[in-house]
Amino acid sequence: MNGRKVNIHTLAKKKAAGEKITMLTAYDATFAHLLDEAGIDVLLVGDSLGMVVQGHANTLPVTLDDILYHSRAVARRSQRAQVVGDMPFMSYQASLEEGLRAAGRLVKEGGAEAVKLEGGAEHAELARRLVRAGIPVMGHIGLTPQSVHQLGGFKVQGRGQDAAERLIEDARTLAEAGCYAIVLEAIPAELARRITEAVPVPTIGIGAGPHCDGQVLVIYDLLGMDETFRPTFVKRYENLGVRIRTAVEEYVHEVKGGMFPGPEHCFEDKPKERATEPAPYSAAGRRYF
Ligand code: KIV
């Protein structure tokens, strides 16, 4: 582990010191371990899993049980990064009571160390109650994908003076309610700068320009898993979609051609004499034969 566990105070200190915060989504143990080792501060078990893992057109079908399942996997292998569980659509919109119970399950059963919820002032009371119950809350304003039908699509938000002022007010209200950080999604860079200066808590941007206190991306987008998905706000650091397809095509070719498995992949009648016994388990706990 490189460093101590990140918590809400670590992130507050980073904002005060002008040190950028890094956040990525993670949905399973293997990715959680890799991203954690790479030094990511926050791992978000985002409801974006509904799109990139489950194949839905939006995040609306994701259930609390889905987030719980993935959150447990991520929490098991993140040693340093803070794990944030996303509150899925309709797990908190119906009542304060439902929101409190859903967030409680994410922490108690999912191993989350904080929860994220979409929306502005309308959810300030829930944020206040959660914080009072000891659950750190990350806000999320701008493009809030759970309201995709209300917004009329995945569109940039906060354009024009009235819309911009409303978002600044939402951010202030969420910070006053006790949110320890706020995600700003798909808003003009200049507005993100104004919000970042207006609130005492870190802002974490996605499609919100460089002035936020931190940045978040969906890990599959950063890695270029889907060649057809090329939004302006994503920088691809890899082309894994192409590389995975090429690797699998090679595997298909080698299996069909009898090149795999080769002699080095086969067991013999008698075990080989070895100077030292190999460790029976990998770091991830997978058993070797
Ligand atoms: O669900 C998600 O992945 C998110 C991030 C894009 C902020 O909410």
Tab-separated table of C-alpha atoms and ligand atoms in Angstrom:
chain	number	residue	atom	x	y	z
A	1	MET	CA	0.000	0.000	0.000
A	2	ASN	CA	1.376	3.417	-0.937
A	3	GLY	CA	0.262	5.715	1.855
A	4	ARG	CA	-2.565	5.905	4.363
A	5	LYS	CA	-6.234	5.365	3.580
A	6	VAL	CA	-7.764	8.397	1.890
A	7	ASN	CA	-10.695	9.922	3.762
A	8	ILE	CA	-12.769	13.091	3.674
A	9	HIS	CA	-10.094	15.009	5.597
A	10	THR	CA	-7.353	13.956	3.163
A	11	LEU	CA	-9.421	15.406	0.334
A	12	ALA	CA	-10.147	18.648	2.203
A	13	LYS	CA	-6.413	19.068	2.814
A	14	LYS	CA	-5.716	18.513	-0.872
A	15	LYS	CA	-8.083	21.317	-1.823
A	16	ALA	CA	-6.474	23.629	0.753
A	17	ALA	CA	-3.013	22.770	-0.578
A	18	GLY	CA	-4.050	23.160	-4.226
A	19	GLU	CA	-3.210	19.499	-4.854
A	20	LYS	CA	-5.441	17.839	-7.467
A	21	ILE	CA	-7.696	14.931	-6.470
A	22	THR	CA	-7.895	11.856	-8.712
A	23	MET	CA	-11.022	9.726	-8.917
A	24	LEU	CA	-12.026	6.882	-11.258
A	25	THR	CA	-14.888	4.450	-11.376
A	26	ALA	CA	-14.234	0.824	-10.428
A	27	TYR	CA	-16.642	-2.066	-10.508
A	28	ASP	CA	-14.582	-5.117	-9.579
A	29	ALA	CA	-11.749	-6.297	-7.375
A	30	THR	CA	-9.089	-6.604	-10.084
A	31	PHE	CA	-9.564	-3.031	-11.308
A	32	ALA	CA	-9.854	-1.741	-7.739
A	33	HIS	CA	-6.461	-3.242	-6.941
A	34	LEU	CA	-4.818	-1.872	-10.102
A	35	LEU	CA	-6.201	1.646	-9.697
A	36	ASP	CA	-5.437	1.670	-5.987
A	37	GLU	CA	-1.835	0.652	-6.639
A	38	ALA	CA	-1.594	3.375	-9.310
A	39	GLY	CA	-2.369	5.982	-6.632
A	40	ILE	CA	-5.971	6.940	-7.372
A	41	ASP	CA	-7.490	8.808	-4.401
A	42	VAL	CA	-11.146	7.838	-4.796
A	43	LEU	CA	-12.790	4.786	-6.367
A	44	LEU	CA	-16.407	5.398	-7.303
A	45	VAL	CA	-18.652	2.373	-7.656
A	46	GLY	CA	-20.711	4.399	-10.098
A	47	ASP	CA	-24.145	3.600	-11.414
A	48	SER	CA	-22.443	4.021	-14.813
A	49	LEU	CA	-21.984	0.268	-14.341
A	50	GLY	CA	-25.520	0.027	-15.706
A	51	MET	CA	-24.148	1.146	-19.070
A	52	VAL	CA	-20.576	-0.173	-19.239
A	53	VAL	CA	-21.034	-3.450	-17.336
A	54	GLN	CA	-24.717	-4.287	-17.789
A	55	GLY	CA	-25.216	-2.858	-21.284
A	56	HIS	CA	-28.206	-0.608	-20.576
A	57	ALA	CA	-28.765	2.639	-22.509
A	58	ASN	CA	-28.729	4.672	-19.278
A	59	THR	CA	-28.219	4.280	-15.517
A	60	LEU	CA	-31.886	4.089	-14.544
A	61	PRO	CA	-32.261	0.277	-14.278
A	62	VAL	CA	-29.399	-0.066	-11.757
A	63	THR	CA	-30.557	-1.368	-8.376
A	64	LEU	CA	-29.194	-0.952	-4.881
A	65	ASP	CA	-28.316	-4.661	-4.893
A	66	ASP	CA	-26.258	-4.133	-8.071
A	67	ILE	CA	-24.225	-1.361	-6.425
A	68	LEU	CA	-23.868	-3.438	-3.257
A	69	TYR	CA	-22.507	-6.401	-5.202
A	70	HIS	CA	-19.886	-4.328	-7.035
A	71	SER	CA	-19.048	-2.207	-4.003
A	72	ARG	CA	-18.186	-5.279	-1.942
A	73	ALA	CA	-15.795	-6.434	-4.666
A	74	VAL	CA	-14.127	-3.017	-4.930
A	75	ALA	CA	-13.873	-2.558	-1.163
A	76	ARG	CA	-12.126	-5.918	-0.763
A	77	ARG	CA	-9.149	-4.797	-2.838
A	78	SER	CA	-8.805	-1.077	-2.294
A	79	GLN	CA	-6.308	-0.453	0.429
A	80	ARG	CA	-5.594	3.268	0.055
A	81	ALA	CA	-8.336	4.766	-2.106
A	82	GLN	CA	-11.592	5.919	-0.565
A	83	VAL	CA	-14.511	3.787	-1.802
A	84	VAL	CA	-17.662	5.720	-2.700
A	85	GLY	CA	-20.931	3.905	-3.393
A	86	ASP	CA	-23.314	5.559	-5.847
A	87	MET	CA	-26.927	5.820	-4.709
A	88	PRO	CA	-28.893	4.394	-7.666
A	89	PHE	CA	-32.050	5.887	-9.166
A	90	MET	CA	-35.068	5.678	-6.803
A	91	SER	CA	-33.039	4.508	-3.832
A	92	TYR	CA	-33.336	7.998	-2.270
A	93	GLN	CA	-35.796	10.094	-4.287
A	94	ALA	CA	-38.999	8.743	-2.678
A	95	SER	CA	-38.305	9.649	0.956
A	96	LEU	CA	-35.626	10.619	3.453
A	97	GLU	CA	-36.194	7.336	5.250
A	98	GLU	CA	-35.500	5.264	2.114
A	99	GLY	CA	-32.419	7.335	1.338
A	100	LEU	CA	-31.044	6.855	4.840
A	101	ARG	CA	-31.605	3.115	4.736
A	102	ALA	CA	-30.104	2.738	1.238
A	103	ALA	CA	-26.984	4.701	2.185
A	104	GLY	CA	-26.701	2.718	5.396
A	105	ARG	CA	-26.703	-0.535	3.418
A	106	LEU	CA	-23.965	0.742	1.092
A	107	VAL	CA	-21.741	1.411	4.095
A	108	LYS	CA	-22.779	-1.544	6.250
A	109	GLU	CA	-23.001	-4.266	3.585
A	110	GLY	CA	-21.130	-2.765	0.625
A	111	GLY	CA	-17.992	-1.578	2.416
A	112	ALA	CA	-18.455	1.958	1.036
A	113	GLU	CA	-16.798	4.759	2.999
A	114	ALA	CA	-19.039	7.441	1.526
A	115	VAL	CA	-22.063	7.676	-0.766
A	116	LYS	CA	-22.758	9.871	-3.788
A	117	LEU	CA	-26.155	11.222	-4.740
A	118	GLU	CA	-27.283	13.229	-7.737
A	119	GLY	CA	-29.128	16.519	-7.435
A	120	GLY	CA	-28.896	19.924	-5.799
A	121	ALA	CA	-30.771	21.745	-3.044
A	122	GLU	CA	-33.664	19.256	-3.244
A	123	HIS	CA	-31.428	16.634	-1.608
A	124	ALA	CA	-29.740	18.907	0.933
A	125	GLU	CA	-31.909	17.637	3.787
A	126	LEU	CA	-31.022	14.024	3.006
A	127	ALA	CA	-27.338	14.940	2.848
A	128	ARG	CA	-27.650	16.680	6.232
A	129	ARG	CA	-29.333	13.630	7.806
A	130	LEU	CA	-26.767	11.220	6.350
A	131	VAL	CA	-23.862	13.286	7.626
A	132	ARG	CA	-25.537	13.406	11.033
A	133	ALA	CA	-25.781	9.614	10.887
A	134	GLY	CA	-22.030	9.459	10.234
A	135	ILE	CA	-22.138	8.804	6.489
A	136	PRO	CA	-20.000	11.113	4.320
A	137	VAL	CA	-21.877	12.393	1.268
A	138	MET	CA	-20.523	13.405	-2.133
A	139	GLY	CA	-22.891	15.620	-4.137
A	140	HIS	CA	-23.273	15.525	-7.928
A	141	ILE	CA	-24.678	18.426	-9.955
A	142	GLY	CA	-24.739	19.607	-13.574
A	143	LEU	CA	-25.577	16.734	-15.868
A	144	THR	CA	-27.203	14.251	-13.522
A	145	PRO	CA	-27.717	11.108	-15.624
A	146	GLN	CA	-30.529	9.778	-13.403
A	147	SER	CA	-32.609	12.737	-14.670
A	148	VAL	CA	-31.801	12.038	-18.323
A	149	HIS	CA	-35.475	12.089	-19.357
A	150	GLN	CA	-36.161	15.319	-17.479
A	151	LEU	CA	-33.071	16.927	-19.039
A	152	GLY	CA	-34.001	15.708	-22.521
A	153	GLY	CA	-30.773	13.755	-23.035
A	154	PHE	CA	-27.144	13.722	-21.909
A	155	LYS	CA	-26.606	17.455	-22.468
A	156	VAL	CA	-24.252	20.142	-21.167
A	157	GLN	CA	-25.856	21.979	-18.214
A	158	GLY	CA	-25.445	25.433	-16.666
A	159	ARG	CA	-25.332	27.415	-19.899
A	160	GLY	CA	-26.762	30.938	-19.541
A	161	GLN	CA	-26.759	33.155	-16.467
A	162	ASP	CA	-29.857	31.786	-14.699
A	163	ALA	CA	-28.826	28.152	-15.065
A	164	ALA	CA	-25.301	29.004	-13.929
A	165	GLU	CA	-26.515	30.882	-10.840
A	166	ARG	CA	-28.810	27.969	-9.942
A	167	LEU	CA	-25.883	25.537	-10.048
A	168	ILE	CA	-23.705	27.823	-7.917
A	169	GLU	CA	-26.537	28.031	-5.384
A	170	ASP	CA	-27.003	24.235	-5.467
A	171	ALA	CA	-23.298	23.727	-4.794
A	172	ARG	CA	-23.356	26.173	-1.871
A	173	THR	CA	-26.436	24.492	-0.387
A	174	LEU	CA	-24.901	21.020	-0.659
A	175	ALA	CA	-21.669	22.203	0.952
A	176	GLU	CA	-23.642	23.852	3.776
A	177	ALA	CA	-25.587	20.604	4.236
A	178	GLY	CA	-22.292	18.829	4.901
A	179	CYS	CA	-21.318	17.267	1.552
A	180	TYR	CA	-17.565	16.722	1.671
A	181	ALA	CA	-17.094	16.955	-2.117
A	182	ILE	CA	-19.204	17.726	-5.176
A	183	VAL	CA	-19.004	16.179	-8.641
A	184	LEU	CA	-19.558	18.717	-11.441
A	185	GLU	CA	-20.604	16.963	-14.642
A	186	ALA	CA	-20.786	18.464	-18.130
A	187	ILE	CA	-20.791	22.176	-17.388
A	188	PRO	CA	-18.785	25.030	-18.950
A	189	ALA	CA	-15.218	25.284	-17.608
A	190	GLU	CA	-15.687	28.880	-16.477
A	191	LEU	CA	-18.771	27.955	-14.429
A	192	ALA	CA	-16.854	25.072	-12.834
A	193	ARG	CA	-14.160	27.564	-11.853
A	194	ARG	CA	-16.754	29.854	-10.232
A	195	ILE	CA	-18.298	26.943	-8.298
A	196	THR	CA	-14.876	25.694	-7.208
A	197	GLU	CA	-14.085	29.142	-5.804
A	198	ALA	CA	-17.540	29.513	-4.225
A	199	VAL	CA	-17.525	26.352	-2.098
A	200	PRO	CA	-15.148	25.299	0.690
A	201	VAL	CA	-15.261	21.620	-0.306
A	202	PRO	CA	-13.457	19.955	-3.230
A	203	THR	CA	-15.132	19.902	-6.637
A	204	ILE	CA	-14.440	16.914	-8.862
A	205	GLY	CA	-15.091	17.471	-12.540
A	206	ILE	CA	-16.079	15.296	-15.465
A	207	GLY	CA	-16.516	17.327	-18.612
A	208	ALA	CA	-16.130	20.447	-16.452
A	209	GLY	CA	-12.692	21.710	-17.457
A	210	PRO	CA	-9.395	22.091	-15.615
A	211	HIS	CA	-10.325	24.425	-12.739
A	212	CYS	CA	-11.979	21.795	-10.511
A	213	ASP	CA	-10.122	20.503	-7.454
A	214	GLY	CA	-10.072	17.029	-8.983
A	215	GLN	CA	-11.084	14.960	-11.988
A	216	VAL	CA	-13.116	11.792	-12.449
A	217	LEU	CA	-13.595	9.546	-15.479
A	218	VAL	CA	-15.295	6.233	-16.150
A	219	ILE	CA	-12.383	3.775	-16.213
A	220	TYR	CA	-13.635	2.040	-19.385
A	221	ASP	CA	-13.566	5.405	-21.209
A	222	LEU	CA	-10.031	6.252	-20.073
A	223	LEU	CA	-8.874	2.837	-21.280
A	224	GLY	CA	-10.680	3.091	-24.631
A	225	MET	CA	-12.711	-0.095	-24.181
A	226	ASP	CA	-15.423	1.097	-26.584
A	227	GLU	CA	-13.978	2.374	-29.867
A	228	THR	CA	-17.291	3.927	-30.853
A	229	PHE	CA	-17.566	6.120	-27.743
A	230	ARG	CA	-15.551	9.308	-28.275
A	231	PRO	CA	-17.023	12.214	-26.299
A	232	THR	CA	-15.072	15.500	-26.182
A	233	PHE	CA	-14.471	15.380	-22.430
A	234	VAL	CA	-12.728	11.992	-22.407
A	235	LYS	CA	-9.023	11.552	-22.959
A	236	ARG	CA	-8.153	8.010	-23.938
A	237	TYR	CA	-4.946	6.840	-22.319
A	238	GLU	CA	-5.157	3.426	-23.973
A	239	ASN	CA	-6.901	1.578	-26.765
A	240	LEU	CA	-7.767	-1.552	-24.848
A	241	GLY	CA	-10.851	-2.293	-26.948
A	242	VAL	CA	-8.654	-2.910	-29.992
A	243	ARG	CA	-5.921	-4.629	-28.000
A	244	ILE	CA	-8.331	-7.022	-26.287
A	245	ARG	CA	-9.946	-7.945	-29.596
A	246	THR	CA	-6.536	-8.573	-31.180
A	247	ALA	CA	-5.427	-10.757	-28.243
A	248	VAL	CA	-8.612	-12.810	-28.360
A	249	GLU	CA	-8.385	-13.213	-32.155
A	250	GLU	CA	-4.865	-14.571	-31.649
A	251	TYR	CA	-6.142	-17.008	-29.012
A	252	VAL	CA	-8.910	-18.188	-31.358
A	253	HIS	CA	-6.342	-18.615	-34.139
A	254	GLU	CA	-3.946	-20.592	-31.898
A	255	VAL	CA	-6.614	-22.873	-30.421
A	256	LYS	CA	-8.012	-23.633	-33.865
A	257	GLY	CA	-4.514	-24.187	-35.268
A	258	GLY	CA	-3.401	-26.452	-32.376
A	259	MET	CA	-0.660	-23.996	-31.268
A	260	PHE	CA	-2.196	-23.523	-27.825
A	261	PRO	CA	-1.763	-25.199	-25.395
A	262	GLY	CA	1.914	-25.930	-26.084
A	263	PRO	CA	4.059	-28.419	-24.142
A	264	GLU	CA	4.922	-25.741	-21.556
A	265	HIS	CA	1.239	-25.443	-20.612
A	266	CYS	CA	0.746	-29.181	-19.983
A	267	PHE	CA	0.965	-31.270	-16.812
A	268	GLU	CA	3.184	-34.327	-16.797
A	269	ASP	CA	2.539	-37.678	-15.144
A	270	LYS	CA	5.070	-36.958	-12.424
A	271	PRO	CA	5.559	-33.507	-10.864
A	272	LYS	CA	8.862	-31.804	-11.815
A	273	GLU	CA	11.572	-31.560	-9.154
A	274	ARG	CA	11.737	-27.911	-8.094
A	275	ALA	CA	14.415	-26.183	-6.043
A	276	THR	CA	11.731	-24.108	-4.261
A	277	GLU	CA	8.024	-24.713	-4.080
A	278	PRO	CA	5.959	-21.995	-5.814
A	279	ALA	CA	3.546	-20.021	-3.625
A	280	PRO	CA	0.227	-21.860	-3.838
A	281	TYR	CA	-1.777	-18.624	-4.172
A	282	SER	CA	-1.374	-15.439	-6.218
A	283	ALA	CA	-1.567	-12.022	-4.547
A	284	ALA	CA	-5.250	-11.906	-5.487
A	285	GLY	CA	-5.859	-15.209	-3.730
A	286	ARG	CA	-6.238	-17.267	-6.927
A	287	ARG	CA	-5.019	-20.801	-6.533
A	288	TYR	CA	-2.198	-22.043	-8.757
A	289	PHE	CA	-2.152	-25.726	-9.708
B	1	KIV	O1	-21.791	6.748	-12.223
B	1	KIV	C1	-20.723	7.318	-12.487
B	1	KIV	O2	-19.780	6.734	-12.991
B	1	KIV	C2	-20.629	8.735	-12.159
B	1	KIV	C3	-19.383	9.459	-12.594
B	1	KIV	C4	-19.337	9.595	-14.047
B	1	KIV	C5	-19.216	10.736	-11.880
B	1	KIV	O3	-21.498	9.274	-11.567
